[in-house]
PDB file of C-alpha atoms in Angstrom:
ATOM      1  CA  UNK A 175       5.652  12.334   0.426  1.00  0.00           C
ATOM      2  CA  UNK A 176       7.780   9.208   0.284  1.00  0.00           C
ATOM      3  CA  UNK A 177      10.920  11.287  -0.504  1.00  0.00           C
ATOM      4  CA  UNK A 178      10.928  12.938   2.737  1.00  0.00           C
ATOM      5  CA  UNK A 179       9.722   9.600   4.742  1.00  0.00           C
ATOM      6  CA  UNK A 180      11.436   9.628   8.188  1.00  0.00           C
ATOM      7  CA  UNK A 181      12.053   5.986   9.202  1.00  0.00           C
ATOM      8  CA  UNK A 182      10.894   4.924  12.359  1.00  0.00           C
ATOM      9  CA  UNK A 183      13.114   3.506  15.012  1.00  0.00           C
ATOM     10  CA  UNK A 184      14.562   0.390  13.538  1.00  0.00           C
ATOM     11  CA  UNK A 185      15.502  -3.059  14.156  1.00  0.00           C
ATOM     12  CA  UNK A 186      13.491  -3.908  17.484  1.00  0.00           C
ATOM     13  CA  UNK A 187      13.518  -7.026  18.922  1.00  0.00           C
ATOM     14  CA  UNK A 188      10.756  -9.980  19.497  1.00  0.00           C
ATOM     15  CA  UNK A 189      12.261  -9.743  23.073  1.00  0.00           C
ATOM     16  CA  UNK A 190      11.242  -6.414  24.222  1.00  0.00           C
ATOM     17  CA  UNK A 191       7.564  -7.049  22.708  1.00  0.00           C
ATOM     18  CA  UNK A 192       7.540  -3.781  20.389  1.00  0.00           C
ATOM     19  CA  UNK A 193       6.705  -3.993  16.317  1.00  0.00           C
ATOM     20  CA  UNK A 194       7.056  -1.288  14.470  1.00  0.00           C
ATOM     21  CA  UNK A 195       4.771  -0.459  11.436  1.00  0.00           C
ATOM     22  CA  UNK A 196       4.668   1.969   8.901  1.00  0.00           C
ATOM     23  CA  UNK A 197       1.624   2.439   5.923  1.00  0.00           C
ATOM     24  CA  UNK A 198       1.608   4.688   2.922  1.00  0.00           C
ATOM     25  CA  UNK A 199      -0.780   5.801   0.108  1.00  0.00           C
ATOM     26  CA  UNK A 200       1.892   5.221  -2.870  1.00  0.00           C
ATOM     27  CA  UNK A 201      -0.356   6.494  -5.181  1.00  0.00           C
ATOM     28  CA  UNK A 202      -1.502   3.777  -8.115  1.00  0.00           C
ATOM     29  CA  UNK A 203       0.364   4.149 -11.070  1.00  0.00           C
ATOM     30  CA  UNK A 204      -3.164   4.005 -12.306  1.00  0.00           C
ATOM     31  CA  UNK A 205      -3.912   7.802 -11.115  1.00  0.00           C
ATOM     32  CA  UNK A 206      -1.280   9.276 -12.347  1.00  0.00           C
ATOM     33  CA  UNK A 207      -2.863  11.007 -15.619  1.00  0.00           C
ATOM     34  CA  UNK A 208      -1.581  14.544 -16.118  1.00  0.00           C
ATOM     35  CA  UNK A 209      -4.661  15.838 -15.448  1.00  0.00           C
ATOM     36  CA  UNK A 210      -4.921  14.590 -12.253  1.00  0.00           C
ATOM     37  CA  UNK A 211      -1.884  16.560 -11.343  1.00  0.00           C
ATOM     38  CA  UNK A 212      -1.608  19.529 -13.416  1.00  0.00           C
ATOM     39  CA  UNK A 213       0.912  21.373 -11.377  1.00  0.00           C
ATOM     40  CA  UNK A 214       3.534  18.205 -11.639  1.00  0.00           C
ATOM     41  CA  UNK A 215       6.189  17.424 -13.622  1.00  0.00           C
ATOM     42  CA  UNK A 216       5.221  14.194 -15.736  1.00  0.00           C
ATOM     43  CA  UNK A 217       8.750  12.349 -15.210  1.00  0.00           C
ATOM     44  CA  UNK A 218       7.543  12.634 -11.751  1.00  0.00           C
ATOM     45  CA  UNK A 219       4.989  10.950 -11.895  1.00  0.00           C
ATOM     46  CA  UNK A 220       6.577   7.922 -13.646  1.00  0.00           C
ATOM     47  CA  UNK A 221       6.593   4.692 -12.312  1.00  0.00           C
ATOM     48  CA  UNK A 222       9.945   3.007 -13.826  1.00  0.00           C
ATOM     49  CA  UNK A 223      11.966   5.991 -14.262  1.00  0.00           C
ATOM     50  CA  UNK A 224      10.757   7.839 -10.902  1.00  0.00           C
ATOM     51  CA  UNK A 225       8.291   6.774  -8.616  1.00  0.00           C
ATOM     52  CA  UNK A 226       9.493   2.684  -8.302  1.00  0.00           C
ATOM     53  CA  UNK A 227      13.135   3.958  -6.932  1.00  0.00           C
ATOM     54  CA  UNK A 228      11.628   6.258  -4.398  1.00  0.00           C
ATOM     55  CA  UNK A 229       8.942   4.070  -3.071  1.00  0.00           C
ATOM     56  CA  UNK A 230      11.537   1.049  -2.622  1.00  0.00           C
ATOM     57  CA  UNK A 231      14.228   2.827  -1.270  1.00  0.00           C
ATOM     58  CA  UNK A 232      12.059   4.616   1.461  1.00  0.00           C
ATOM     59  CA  UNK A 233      10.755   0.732   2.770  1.00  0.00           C
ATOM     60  CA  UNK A 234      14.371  -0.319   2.855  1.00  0.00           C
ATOM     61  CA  UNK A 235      15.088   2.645   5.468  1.00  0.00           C
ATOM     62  CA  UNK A 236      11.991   2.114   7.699  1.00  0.00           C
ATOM     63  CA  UNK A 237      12.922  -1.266   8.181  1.00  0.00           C
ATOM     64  CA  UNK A 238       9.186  -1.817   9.143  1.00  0.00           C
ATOM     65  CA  UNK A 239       8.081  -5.308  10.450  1.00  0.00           C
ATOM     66  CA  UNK A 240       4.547  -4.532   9.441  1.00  0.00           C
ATOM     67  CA  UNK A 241       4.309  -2.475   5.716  1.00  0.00           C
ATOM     68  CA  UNK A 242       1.051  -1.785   4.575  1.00  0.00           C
ATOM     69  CA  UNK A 243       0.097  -0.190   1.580  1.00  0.00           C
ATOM     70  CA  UNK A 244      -2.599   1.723  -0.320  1.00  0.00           C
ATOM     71  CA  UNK A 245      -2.934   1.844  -3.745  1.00  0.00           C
ATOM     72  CA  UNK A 246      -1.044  -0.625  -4.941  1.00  0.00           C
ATOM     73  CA  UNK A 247      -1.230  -1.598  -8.774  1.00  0.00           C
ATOM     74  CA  UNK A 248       2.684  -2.645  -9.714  1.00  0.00           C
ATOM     75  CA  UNK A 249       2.344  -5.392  -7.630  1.00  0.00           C
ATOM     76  CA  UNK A 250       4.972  -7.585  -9.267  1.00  0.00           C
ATOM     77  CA  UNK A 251       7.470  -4.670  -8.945  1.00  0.00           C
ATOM     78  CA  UNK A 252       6.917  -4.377  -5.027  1.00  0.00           C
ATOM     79  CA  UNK A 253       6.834  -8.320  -4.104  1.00  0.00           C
ATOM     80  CA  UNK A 254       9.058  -9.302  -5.905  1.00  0.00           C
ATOM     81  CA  UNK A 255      11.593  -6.785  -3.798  1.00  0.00           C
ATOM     82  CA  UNK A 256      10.051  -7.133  -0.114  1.00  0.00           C
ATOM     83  CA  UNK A 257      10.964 -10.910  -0.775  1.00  0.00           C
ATOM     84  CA  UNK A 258      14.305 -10.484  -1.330  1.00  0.00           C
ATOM     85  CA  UNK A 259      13.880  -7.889   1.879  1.00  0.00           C
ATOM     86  CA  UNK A 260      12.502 -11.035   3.726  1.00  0.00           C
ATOM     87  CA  UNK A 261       8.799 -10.092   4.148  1.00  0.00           C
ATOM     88  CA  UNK A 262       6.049 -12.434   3.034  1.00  0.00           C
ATOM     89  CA  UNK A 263       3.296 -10.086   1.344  1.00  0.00           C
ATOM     90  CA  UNK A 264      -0.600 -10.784   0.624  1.00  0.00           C
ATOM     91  CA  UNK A 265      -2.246  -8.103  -2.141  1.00  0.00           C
ATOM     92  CA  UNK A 266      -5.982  -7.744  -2.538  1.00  0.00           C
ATOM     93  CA  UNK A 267      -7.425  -5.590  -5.700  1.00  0.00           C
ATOM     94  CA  UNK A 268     -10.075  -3.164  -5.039  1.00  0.00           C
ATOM     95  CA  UNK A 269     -13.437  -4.321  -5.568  1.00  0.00           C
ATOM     96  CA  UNK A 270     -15.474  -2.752  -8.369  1.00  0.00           C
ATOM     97  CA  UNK A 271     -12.560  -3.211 -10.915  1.00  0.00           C
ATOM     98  CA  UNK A 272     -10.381  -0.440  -9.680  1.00  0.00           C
ATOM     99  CA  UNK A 273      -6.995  -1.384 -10.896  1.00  0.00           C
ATOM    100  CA  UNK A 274      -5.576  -1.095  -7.563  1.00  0.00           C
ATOM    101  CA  UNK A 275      -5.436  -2.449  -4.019  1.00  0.00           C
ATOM    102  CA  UNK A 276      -3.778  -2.868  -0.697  1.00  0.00           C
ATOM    103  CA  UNK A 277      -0.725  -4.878   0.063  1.00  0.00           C
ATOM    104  CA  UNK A 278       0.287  -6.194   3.873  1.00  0.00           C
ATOM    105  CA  UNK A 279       4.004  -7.333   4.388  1.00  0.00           C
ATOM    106  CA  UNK A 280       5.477  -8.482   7.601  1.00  0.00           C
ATOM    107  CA  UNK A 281       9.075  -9.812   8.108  1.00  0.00           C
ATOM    108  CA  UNK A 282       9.744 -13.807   7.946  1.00  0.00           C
ATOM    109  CA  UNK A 283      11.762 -13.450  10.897  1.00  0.00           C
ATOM    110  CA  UNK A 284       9.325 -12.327  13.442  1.00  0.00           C
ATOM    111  CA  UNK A 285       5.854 -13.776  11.833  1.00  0.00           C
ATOM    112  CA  UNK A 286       4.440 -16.513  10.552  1.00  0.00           C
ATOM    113  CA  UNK A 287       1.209 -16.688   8.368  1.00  0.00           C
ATOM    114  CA  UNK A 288      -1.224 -19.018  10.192  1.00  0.00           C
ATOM    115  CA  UNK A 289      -3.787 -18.026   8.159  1.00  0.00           C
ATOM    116  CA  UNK A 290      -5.394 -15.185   5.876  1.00  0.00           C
ATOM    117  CA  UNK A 291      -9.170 -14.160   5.328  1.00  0.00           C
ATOM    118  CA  UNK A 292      -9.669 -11.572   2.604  1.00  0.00           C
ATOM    119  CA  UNK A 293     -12.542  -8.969   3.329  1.00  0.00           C
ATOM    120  CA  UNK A 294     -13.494  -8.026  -0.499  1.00  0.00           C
ATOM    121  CA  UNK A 295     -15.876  -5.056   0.275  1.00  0.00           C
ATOM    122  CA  UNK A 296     -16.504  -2.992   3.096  1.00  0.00           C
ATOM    123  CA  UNK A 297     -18.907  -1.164   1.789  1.00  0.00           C
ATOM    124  CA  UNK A 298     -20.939  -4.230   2.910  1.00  0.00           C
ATOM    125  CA  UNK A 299     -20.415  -2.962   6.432  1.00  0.00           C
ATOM    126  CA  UNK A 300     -22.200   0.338   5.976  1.00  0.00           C
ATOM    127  CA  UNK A 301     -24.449   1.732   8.346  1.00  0.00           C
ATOM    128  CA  UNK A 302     -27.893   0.895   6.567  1.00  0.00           C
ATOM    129  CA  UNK A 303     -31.444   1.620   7.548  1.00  0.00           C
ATOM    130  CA  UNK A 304     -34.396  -0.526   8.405  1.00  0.00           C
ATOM    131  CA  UNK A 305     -35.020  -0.464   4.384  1.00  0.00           C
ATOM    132  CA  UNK A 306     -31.584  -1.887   3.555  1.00  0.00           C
ATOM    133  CA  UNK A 307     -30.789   1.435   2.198  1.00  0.00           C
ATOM    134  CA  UNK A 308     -26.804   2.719   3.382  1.00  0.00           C
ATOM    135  CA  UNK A 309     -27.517   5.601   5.768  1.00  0.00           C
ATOM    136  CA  UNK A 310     -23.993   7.488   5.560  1.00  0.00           C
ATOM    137  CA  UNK A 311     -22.528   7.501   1.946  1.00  0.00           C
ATOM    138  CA  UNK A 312     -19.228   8.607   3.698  1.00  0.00           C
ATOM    139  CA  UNK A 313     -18.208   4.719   3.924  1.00  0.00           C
ATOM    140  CA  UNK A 314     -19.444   3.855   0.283  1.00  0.00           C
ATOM    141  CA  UNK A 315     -15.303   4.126  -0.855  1.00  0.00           C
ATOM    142  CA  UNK A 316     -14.684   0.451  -2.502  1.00  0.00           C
ATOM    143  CA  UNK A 317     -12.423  -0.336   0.235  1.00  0.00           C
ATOM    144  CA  UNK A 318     -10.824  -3.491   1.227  1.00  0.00           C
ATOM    145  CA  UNK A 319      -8.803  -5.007   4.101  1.00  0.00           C
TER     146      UNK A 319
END
């Protein structure tokens, strides 16, 4: 629950070697159908009116180097402020036309991106069987990274 985040020590420096990082499930605007969540209000479950203020204020106080997020579909909305924050972000959708995906940020001031390699599937990396055939559907999830 973002509203009750408690930030993690902030502001370290390059010179004592520590990062701090800090990753949350923000729950895709996507998924929010009232019958997903019966027992909650629906103006809680709003993105523009709710949701967007809560999930951007609680980054600002964790002061995170490294932010990386889970279901991310407003992905305008949550660039567009970790910019002005001074983080460089890369998003990836979900494969399997999910309408979400994850977003990585990481402060300008202590990284640089050399480079970037996005892994589209995992599922691809599923235990499988001499036949080919995935042996533990526990890791068939559409994930990324």
């Amino acid at each position: 629950n973002m509203d009750h985040a408690t930030p993690f020590p902030s502001h370290t420096t390059a010179s004592n070697g520590q990062i701090s990082v800090c990753t949350y499930n923000i729950l895709a605007a996507s998924y929010t159908f009232n019958k997903n969540y019966p027992y909650c209000d629906k103006q809680y479950l709003r993105w523009k009116s709710h949701r967007r203020h809560l999930v951007l204020s609680n980054l600002s106080k964790l002061h995170c180097d490294i932010i990386c997020l889970q279901e991310v579909d407003k992905v305008y909305d949550i660039q567009c402020y970790l910019h002005g924050q001074g983080y460089i972000s890369l998003y990836q959708q979900r494969p399997n036309r999910k309408a979400d995906g994850l977003l990585i940020a990481f402060k300008r001031s202590k990284f640089e991106l050399d480079s970037s390699i996005y892994v589209s599937d995992f599922n691809q990396l599923s235990p499988v069987d001499a036949a080919g055939d995935t042996t533990d559907t526990a890791f068939i999830q559409n994930n990324i990274g």
